[in-house]
Coordinates of N, CA and C in Angstrom, one line a residue:
M380 N 8.9 2.5 -17.1 CA 7.6 2.2 -16.4 C 7.9 2.0 -14.9
R381 N 6.9 2.2 -14.2 CA 7.0 2.0 -12.7 C 5.6 1.5 -12.3
V382 N 5.6 0.7 -11.2 CA 4.3 0.2 -10.8 C 3.8 1.0 -9.6
A383 N 2.5 1.3 -9.7 CA 1.8 2.1 -8.6 C 1.0 1.1 -7.8
I384 N 0.8 1.4 -6.5 CA 0.0 0.7 -5.6 C -0.8 1.7 -4.8
Y385 N -2.1 1.4 -4.7 CA -3.1 2.2 -3.8 C -3.8 1.2 -3.0
N386 N -3.8 1.4 -1.7 CA -4.6 0.6 -0.8 C -5.5 1.4 0.1
F387 N -6.6 0.7 0.5 CA -7.7 1.5 1.2 C -8.3 0.5 2.2
G388 N -8.6 1.1 3.4 CA -9.4 0.4 4.4 C -10.1 1.3 5.3
I389 N -11.1 0.8 6.0 CA -11.8 1.6 7.0 C -11.5 1.0 8.4
Q390 N -11.0 1.9 9.2 CA -10.7 1.4 10.6 C -11.9 1.3 11.5
I391 N -11.7 0.6 12.6 CA -12.8 0.3 13.5 C -13.1 1.6 14.4
A392 N -12.1 2.5 14.4 CA -12.3 3.7 15.2 C -11.5 4.8 14.5
A393 N -11.7 6.1 15.0 CA -10.9 7.2 14.5 C -9.4 7.0 14.7
Y394 N -8.6 7.6 13.9 CA -7.2 7.4 13.9 C -6.6 7.7 15.2
D395 N -7.1 8.6 16.0 CA -6.5 9.0 17.3 C -7.1 8.2 18.5
D396 N -8.0 7.2 18.2 CA -8.7 6.4 19.2 C -7.7 5.3 19.7
P397 N -7.7 5.0 21.0 CA -6.8 4.0 21.5 C -7.0 2.6 20.8
A398 N -8.2 2.4 20.3 CA -8.4 1.1 19.7 C -7.6 0.8 18.4
V399 N -7.1 1.9 17.8 CA -6.2 1.7 16.6 C -4.8 2.3 16.9
A400 N -4.5 2.5 18.1 CA -3.2 3.1 18.5 C -2.0 2.2 18.0
G401 N -2.2 0.9 17.9 CA -1.1 0.0 17.4 C -0.8 0.3 15.9
F402 N -1.9 0.6 15.2 CA -1.7 1.0 13.8 C -1.0 2.4 13.7
A403 N -1.5 3.3 14.4 CA -1.0 4.7 14.3 C 0.5 4.7 14.7
R404 N 0.9 3.9 15.7 CA 2.3 3.9 16.1 C 3.2 3.2 15.1
R405 N 2.6 2.3 14.3 CA 3.4 1.5 13.3 C 3.5 2.3 12.0
E406 N 2.5 3.1 11.7 CA 2.5 3.8 10.4 C 3.8 4.5 10.1
P407 N 4.4 5.4 10.9 CA 5.6 6.0 10.5 C 6.8 5.1 10.3
L408 N 6.8 4.0 11.0 CA 7.9 3.0 10.8 C 7.7 2.3 9.5
N409 N 6.5 2.0 9.1 CA 6.2 1.4 7.8 C 6.7 2.4 6.7
F410 N 6.4 3.7 6.8 CA 6.9 4.6 5.8 C 8.4 4.6 5.7
M411 N 9.0 4.6 6.9 CA 10.5 4.6 6.9 C 11.0 3.3 6.3
A412 N 10.4 2.1 6.6 CA 10.8 0.9 6.0 C 10.7 0.9 4.5
A413 N 9.6 1.5 4.0 CA 9.4 1.7 2.5 C 10.5 2.5 1.9
E414 N 10.8 3.6 2.5 CA 11.9 4.5 2.0 C 13.2 3.8 1.9
R415 N 13.5 2.8 2.8 CA 14.7 2.1 2.8 C 14.7 0.9 1.9
A416 N 13.5 0.5 1.4 CA 13.4 -0.7 0.6 C 13.9 -0.6 -0.8
E417 N 14.5 -1.6 -1.3 CA 14.9 -1.7 -2.7 C 13.7 -1.5 -3.6
G418 N 13.9 -0.6 -4.6 CA 12.8 -0.4 -5.6 C 11.8 0.6 -5.3
F419 N 11.8 1.2 -4.1 CA 10.9 2.3 -3.7 C 11.3 3.5 -4.5
I420 N 10.3 4.2 -5.1 CA 10.4 5.4 -5.8 C 9.9 6.6 -5.0
G421 N 8.7 6.5 -4.5 CA 8.2 7.6 -3.7 C 6.7 7.3 -3.3
R422 N 6.2 8.1 -2.4 CA 4.8 8.0 -2.0 C 4.2 9.3 -1.9
S423 N 2.9 9.3 -2.0 CA 2.1 10.5 -1.7 C 2.1 10.8 -0.3
G424 N 2.1 12.1 0.1 CA 1.8 12.5 1.4 C 0.3 12.8 1.5
Y425 N 0.0 13.5 2.6 CA -1.4 13.9 2.8 C -1.5 15.4 3.1
E426 N -2.5 16.0 2.4 CA -2.6 17.5 2.6 C -2.7 17.9 4.1
G427 N -1.9 18.9 4.4 CA -2.0 19.4 5.8 C -1.1 18.7 6.8
E428 N -0.4 17.6 6.3 CA 0.4 16.8 7.2 C 1.9 16.9 6.8
P429 N 2.8 16.9 7.8 CA 4.2 16.9 7.5 C 4.6 15.7 6.6
G430 N 5.6 15.8 5.8 CA 6.0 14.7 5.0 C 6.0 15.1 3.5
P431 N 6.0 14.1 2.6 CA 6.0 14.4 1.2 C 4.7 15.1 0.7
A432 N 4.8 15.8 -0.4 CA 3.6 16.4 -1.0 C 2.5 15.4 -1.4
S433 N 1.3 15.9 -1.3 CA 0.2 15.1 -1.8 C 0.1 15.0 -3.3
W434 N -0.2 13.9 -3.8 CA -0.3 13.8 -5.3 C -1.7 14.1 -5.7
G435 N -2.0 15.4 -5.6 CA -3.3 15.9 -5.9 C -4.2 15.9 -4.7
V436 N -5.5 16.2 -4.8 CA -6.4 16.2 -3.7 C -6.7 14.7 -3.4
Q437 N -6.6 14.4 -2.1 CA -6.9 13.0 -1.7 C -8.4 12.8 -1.7
V438 N -8.8 11.7 -2.4 CA -10.2 11.3 -2.5 C -10.2 9.9 -2.0
F439 N -11.5 9.4 -1.8 CA -11.7 8.1 -1.3 C -12.7 7.3 -2.2
P440 N -12.6 6.0 -2.2 CA -13.5 5.2 -3.0 C -14.9 5.3 -2.4
R441 N -15.9 4.9 -3.3 CA -17.3 5.0 -2.9 C -17.6 4.1 -1.7
F442 N -16.8 3.1 -1.4 CA -17.0 2.2 -0.3 C -17.0 2.9 1.1
L443 N -16.4 4.1 1.1 CA -16.3 4.8 2.4 C -17.7 5.3 2.8
K444 N -18.4 5.9 1.8 CA -19.8 6.4 2.1 C -20.8 5.2 2.3
E445 N -20.6 4.2 1.5 CA -21.4 3.0 1.5 C -21.4 2.4 2.9
N446 N -20.3 2.5 3.6 CA -20.1 1.9 5.0 C -20.4 2.9 6.1
G447 N -20.9 4.1 5.7 CA -21.2 5.1 6.7 C -20.0 5.8 7.4
A448 N -18.8 5.6 6.9 CA -17.6 6.1 7.5 C -17.4 7.5 7.0
T449 N -16.6 8.3 7.7 CA -16.3 9.6 7.2 C -14.8 9.7 6.8
S450 N -14.0 8.7 7.1 CA -12.6 8.7 6.6 C -12.1 7.3 6.6
G451 N -11.1 7.1 5.8 CA -10.5 5.8 5.7 C -9.0 6.0 5.7
V452 N -8.3 4.8 5.8 CA -6.8 4.9 5.7 C -6.5 4.4 4.3
S453 N -5.5 5.1 3.7 CA -5.1 4.7 2.4 C -3.7 5.2 2.2
S454 N -3.0 4.5 1.3 CA -1.6 4.9 0.9 C -1.5 4.7 -0.6
F455 N -0.5 5.4 -1.2 CA -0.3 5.5 -2.6 C 1.2 5.7 -2.8
S456 N 1.8 4.7 -3.5 CA 3.2 4.8 -3.7 C 3.6 4.2 -5.1
L457 N 4.9 4.5 -5.5 CA 5.4 4.0 -6.7 C 6.7 3.2 -6.5
W458 N 6.8 2.1 -7.3 CA 7.9 1.2 -7.1 C 8.5 0.8 -8.5
R459 N 9.7 0.3 -8.4 CA 10.5 0.0 -9.6 C 9.8 -1.2 -10.4
D460 N 9.3 -2.2 -9.6 CA 8.8 -3.4 -10.2 C 7.9 -4.1 -9.2
L461 N 7.2 -5.1 -9.7 CA 6.3 -5.9 -8.8 C 7.1 -6.7 -7.8
E462 N 8.3 -7.2 -8.1 CA 9.0 -8.0 -7.2 C 9.5 -7.1 -6.0
S463 N 10.0 -5.9 -6.2 CA 10.4 -5.1 -5.1 C 9.2 -4.7 -4.2
L464 N 8.1 -4.4 -4.9 CA 6.9 -4.0 -4.1 C 6.4 -5.2 -3.3
M465 N 6.4 -6.4 -3.9 CA 5.9 -7.6 -3.1 C 6.9 -7.9 -2.0
A466 N 8.2 -7.7 -2.2 CA 9.2 -8.0 -1.1 C 8.9 -7.1 0.1
Y467 N 8.7 -5.8 -0.2 CA 8.4 -4.9 0.9 C 7.0 -5.2 1.6
S468 N 6.0 -5.5 0.7 CA 4.7 -5.6 1.3 C 4.5 -6.8 2.2
Y469 N 5.2 -7.9 1.9 CA 4.9 -9.2 2.6 C 6.1 -9.7 3.3
S470 N 7.0 -8.8 3.7 CA 8.1 -9.2 4.6 C 8.5 -8.0 5.5
G471 N 9.2 -8.3 6.5 CA 9.7 -7.3 7.4 C 8.7 -6.5 8.1
V472 N 8.9 -5.2 8.2 CA 8.1 -4.2 9.0 C 6.6 -4.3 8.5
H473 N 6.4 -4.2 7.2 CA 5.1 -4.1 6.7 C 4.3 -5.4 6.9
A474 N 5.0 -6.5 6.8 CA 4.3 -7.8 7.0 C 3.9 -7.9 8.5
E475 N 4.7 -7.4 9.4 CA 4.4 -7.4 10.8 C 3.1 -6.6 11.1
A476 N 2.9 -5.5 10.4 CA 1.7 -4.7 10.5 C 0.5 -5.4 9.9
L477 N 0.7 -6.1 8.7 CA -0.4 -6.8 8.0 C -1.0 -7.9 8.9
K478 N -0.2 -8.6 9.7 CA -0.7 -9.7 10.4 C -1.7 -9.2 11.5
H479 N -1.6 -7.9 11.9 CA -2.5 -7.3 12.9 C -3.7 -6.5 12.3
G480 N -3.8 -6.5 11.0 CA -4.8 -5.6 10.3 C -6.2 -5.9 10.8
R481 N -6.5 -7.1 11.1 CA -7.9 -7.4 11.5 C -8.2 -6.8 12.8
N482 N -7.2 -6.4 13.6 CA -7.5 -5.8 14.9 C -7.9 -4.3 14.7
W483 N -7.5 -3.7 13.6 CA -7.8 -2.3 13.4 C -8.8 -1.9 12.3
N484 N -9.0 -2.9 11.4 CA -9.8 -2.5 10.2 C -11.2 -3.3 10.2
T485 N -12.2 -2.7 9.7 CA -13.4 -3.4 9.5 C -13.3 -4.4 8.4
P486 N -14.1 -5.4 8.4 CA -14.1 -6.4 7.3 C -14.5 -5.6 6.0
Q487 N -13.9 -6.0 4.9 CA -14.1 -5.3 3.7 C -14.6 -6.2 2.6
K488 N -15.5 -5.6 1.8 CA -16.1 -6.4 0.6 C -15.4 -5.9 -0.7
W489 N -14.3 -5.2 -0.6 CA -13.6 -4.6 -1.7 C -12.2 -5.1 -1.6
P490 N -11.4 -5.0 -2.7 CA -10.1 -5.4 -2.7 C -9.2 -4.6 -1.7
P491 N -8.2 -5.2 -1.1 CA -7.4 -4.4 -0.2 C -6.4 -3.4 -1.0
L492 N -6.2 -3.7 -2.3 CA -5.2 -2.9 -3.0 C -5.5 -3.0 -4.5
V493 N -4.9 -2.1 -5.2 CA -4.9 -2.1 -6.7 C -3.5 -1.8 -7.2
L494 N -3.0 -2.4 -8.2 CA -1.7 -2.2 -8.8 C -2.0 -1.8 -10.3
W495 N -1.1 -1.0 -10.8 CA -1.1 -0.7 -12.3 C 0.3 -0.1 -12.6
W496 N 0.6 -0.1 -13.9 CA 1.8 0.4 -14.4 C 1.6 1.9 -14.9
M497 N 2.6 2.7 -14.6 CA 2.6 4.1 -15.0 C 3.9 4.4 -15.8
D498 N 3.7 5.2 -16.8 CA 4.8 5.7 -17.5 C 5.6 6.7 -16.6
A499 N 6.9 6.7 -16.7 CA 7.7 7.6 -15.8 C 7.4 9.0 -16.0
A500 N 6.8 9.4 -17.1 CA 6.5 10.8 -17.4 C 5.1 11.2 -16.8
D501 N 4.3 10.3 -16.4 CA 3.0 10.6 -15.9 C 3.0 10.9 -14.4
N502 N 2.2 11.9 -14.0 CA 2.1 12.3 -12.6 C 1.1 11.4 -11.9
P503 N 1.4 10.8 -10.8 CA 0.4 10.0 -10.1 C -0.6 11.0 -9.4
L504 N -1.9 10.6 -9.4 CA -2.9 11.4 -8.8 C -3.9 10.4 -8.0
W505 N -4.3 10.9 -6.8 CA -5.2 10.2 -6.0 C -6.5 9.8 -6.8
T506 N -7.0 10.7 -7.6 CA -8.2 10.4 -8.4 C -8.1 9.3 -9.3
D507 N -6.9 9.1 -9.9 CA -6.7 8.0 -10.8 C -6.6 6.7 -10.0
A508 N -5.9 6.8 -8.9 CA -5.8 5.6 -8.0 C -7.1 5.1 -7.6
V509 N -8.0 6.0 -7.1 CA -9.3 5.5 -6.7 C -10.2 5.0 -7.8
R510 N -10.1 5.6 -9.0 CA -10.8 5.1 -10.2 C -10.4 3.7 -10.5
R511 N -9.1 3.4 -10.5 CA -8.6 2.1 -10.8 C -9.0 1.1 -9.7
F512 N -9.0 1.5 -8.4 CA -9.4 0.7 -7.3 C -10.8 0.2 -7.5
E513 N -11.7 1.2 -7.8 CA -13.1 0.8 -8.0 C -13.3 0.0 -9.3
H514 N -12.4 0.2 -10.3 CA -12.5 -0.6 -11.5 C -12.1 -2.1 -11.2
L515 N -11.1 -2.2 -10.4 CA -10.7 -3.6 -10.0 C -11.9 -4.3 -9.3
H516 N -12.5 -3.6 -8.4 CA -13.6 -4.2 -7.6 C -14.8 -4.6 -8.6
D517 N -15.1 -3.6 -9.5 CA -16.2 -3.8 -10.4 C -16.0 -4.8 -11.5
H518 N -14.8 -4.9 -12.0 CA -14.5 -5.7 -13.2 C -13.5 -6.8 -13.1
G519 N -12.8 -6.8 -12.0 CA -11.8 -7.8 -11.8 C -10.5 -7.4 -12.4
P520 N -9.4 -8.2 -12.2 CA -8.1 -7.8 -12.7 C -8.0 -7.6 -14.2
S521 N -7.3 -6.6 -14.7 CA -7.1 -6.3 -16.1 C -5.7 -5.5 -16.1
P522 N -5.2 -5.3 -17.3 CA -4.0 -4.5 -17.4 C -4.1 -3.1 -16.7
Q523 N -5.3 -2.6 -16.7 CA -5.5 -1.2 -16.1 C -5.5 -1.2 -14.6
A524 N -5.9 -2.4 -14.0 CA -6.1 -2.4 -12.5 C -6.0 -3.9 -12.1
F525 N -4.9 -4.3 -11.4 CA -4.8 -5.7 -11.1 C -4.3 -5.8 -9.7
N526 N -3.9 -7.1 -9.3 CA -3.5 -7.4 -7.9 C -2.3 -8.3 -8.0
F527 N -1.7 -8.7 -6.9 CA -0.6 -9.6 -6.9 C -1.0 -11.0 -7.4
K528 N -2.2 -11.4 -7.2 CA -2.6 -12.8 -7.6 C -2.8 -12.9 -9.1
Q529 N -3.2 -11.9 -9.7 CA -3.3 -11.9 -11.2 C -2.6 -10.6 -11.8
P530 N -1.3 -10.7 -11.8 CA -0.5 -9.5 -12.3 C -0.4 -9.4 -13.8
F531 N -0.1 -8.2 -14.2 CA 0.1 -8.0 -15.7 C 1.4 -7.3 -15.8
A532 N 2.1 -7.5 -17.0 CA 3.3 -6.8 -17.3 C 2.9 -5.4 -17.8
A533 N 3.9 -4.5 -17.9 CA 3.6 -3.2 -18.4 C 3.0 -3.2 -19.8
N534 N 3.3 -4.2 -20.6 CA 2.7 -4.3 -22.0 C 1.3 -4.9 -22.0
G535 N 0.8 -5.2 -20.8 CA -0.6 -5.7 -20.7 C -0.8 -7.2 -20.7
T536 N 0.3 -7.9 -20.8 CA 0.2 -9.4 -20.8 C 0.2 -9.9 -19.4
P537 N -0.5 -11.0 -19.1 CA -0.5 -11.6 -17.8 C 0.9 -12.2 -17.6
I538 N 1.4 -12.1 -16.3 CA 2.7 -12.5 -16.0 C 2.7 -13.3 -14.7
E539 N 3.8 -14.0 -14.4 CA 4.1 -14.6 -13.1 C 5.1 -13.7 -12.4
I540 N 4.9 -13.4 -11.1 CA 5.9 -12.7 -10.3 C 7.0 -13.6 -10.0
D541 N 8.2 -13.1 -10.1 CA 9.4 -13.9 -9.8 C 9.6 -14.1 -8.3
R542 N 9.1 -15.1 -7.8 CA 9.1 -15.3 -6.3 C 10.5 -15.5 -5.7
A543 N 11.4 -16.0 -6.5 CA 12.8 -16.2 -6.1 C 13.4 -14.8 -5.9
E544 N 13.1 -13.9 -6.9 CA 13.6 -12.5 -6.8 C 13.0 -11.8 -5.6
V545 N 11.7 -12.0 -5.4 CA 11.1 -11.4 -4.2 C 11.8 -11.8 -2.9
R546 N 12.1 -13.1 -2.8 CA 12.8 -13.6 -1.6 C 14.2 -12.9 -1.5
N547 N 14.9 -12.8 -2.6 CA 16.2 -12.1 -2.6 C 16.2 -10.7 -2.2
I548 N 15.2 -10.0 -2.7 CA 15.0 -8.6 -2.4 C 14.6 -8.4 -0.9
A549 N 13.7 -9.3 -0.5 CA 13.3 -9.3 1.0 C 14.5 -9.5 1.9
A550 N 15.4 -10.4 1.5 CA 16.6 -10.6 2.3 C 17.5 -9.4 2.3
R551 N 17.6 -8.7 1.2 CA 18.5 -7.5 1.2 C 17.8 -6.4 2.0
N552 N 16.5 -6.3 1.9 CA 15.8 -5.3 2.7 C 15.9 -5.5 4.2
A553 N 16.0 -6.8 4.6 CA 16.0 -7.1 6.0 C 17.1 -6.4 6.8
A554 N 18.2 -6.2 6.2 CA 19.4 -5.6 6.9 C 19.0 -4.1 7.2
G555 N 18.4 -3.4 6.3 CA 18.0 -2.0 6.5 C 16.8 -1.8 7.4
Q556 N 16.1 -2.9 7.7 CA 14.9 -2.8 8.5 C 15.0 -3.4 9.9
K557 N 16.2 -3.9 10.2 CA 16.4 -4.6 11.5 C 15.9 -3.9 12.7
E558 N 16.4 -2.6 12.9 CA 16.0 -1.9 14.1 C 14.5 -1.4 14.0
L559 N 14.0 -1.2 12.8 CA 12.6 -0.8 12.6 C 11.7 -2.0 13.0
L560 N 12.1 -3.2 12.6 CA 11.4 -4.4 12.9 C 11.3 -4.6 14.4
S561 N 12.5 -4.5 15.0 CA 12.5 -4.6 16.5 C 11.6 -3.6 17.2
A562 N 11.6 -2.4 16.6 CA 10.7 -1.4 17.2 C 9.2 -1.7 17.0
V563 N 8.8 -2.2 15.9 CA 7.4 -2.5 15.7 C 6.9 -3.7 16.5
Q564 N 7.8 -4.6 16.6 CA 7.5 -5.8 17.4 C 7.3 -5.5 18.9
A565 N 7.8 -4.4 19.3 CA 7.7 -4.0 20.7 C 6.4 -3.2 20.9
I566 N 5.7 -2.8 19.9 CA 4.5 -1.9 20.0 C 3.3 -2.8 20.3
P567 N 2.5 -2.5 21.3 CA 1.3 -3.3 21.5 C 0.3 -3.2 20.4
V568 N -0.4 -4.3 20.1 CA -1.4 -4.2 19.0 C -2.5 -3.3 19.4

């Protein structure tokens, strides 16, 4: 089993607008940090863009149209376990970007992310990710769609994330992210 994460947001301006340039300049460094992080398995790319292949046709949650936007920012990746995903998400390069998110994204009335377990034989698809994201918003955390605050094990039982292991993994990741972290800290917000 592996854990999948999908996140989604709507930015305050188009991707190439100077108002979100801090995000756009950090994004490739975040992808590089993920690739170096312990427990990272892979991520979907985006159709028509260089990088990894897209995991099916990219779709967006209904919140995009409800907010009158034409595009949103989203990512979709696979990880070994919740601890490695949490270590990447809330430390180092990615944490540095998270602290500036309010500068680039509109306030949201939906969850920032959804997590779920996938069998190693299953192919990840954007359509499944968006379905689970909307399910989490509509019904709250469940074994099919959950978050870091209310996580579930692969067998569907509620669990506690091992925070000591998260700290250990984050410390190991820090060495591989040192120059990336210096680079993102030098980028204007």
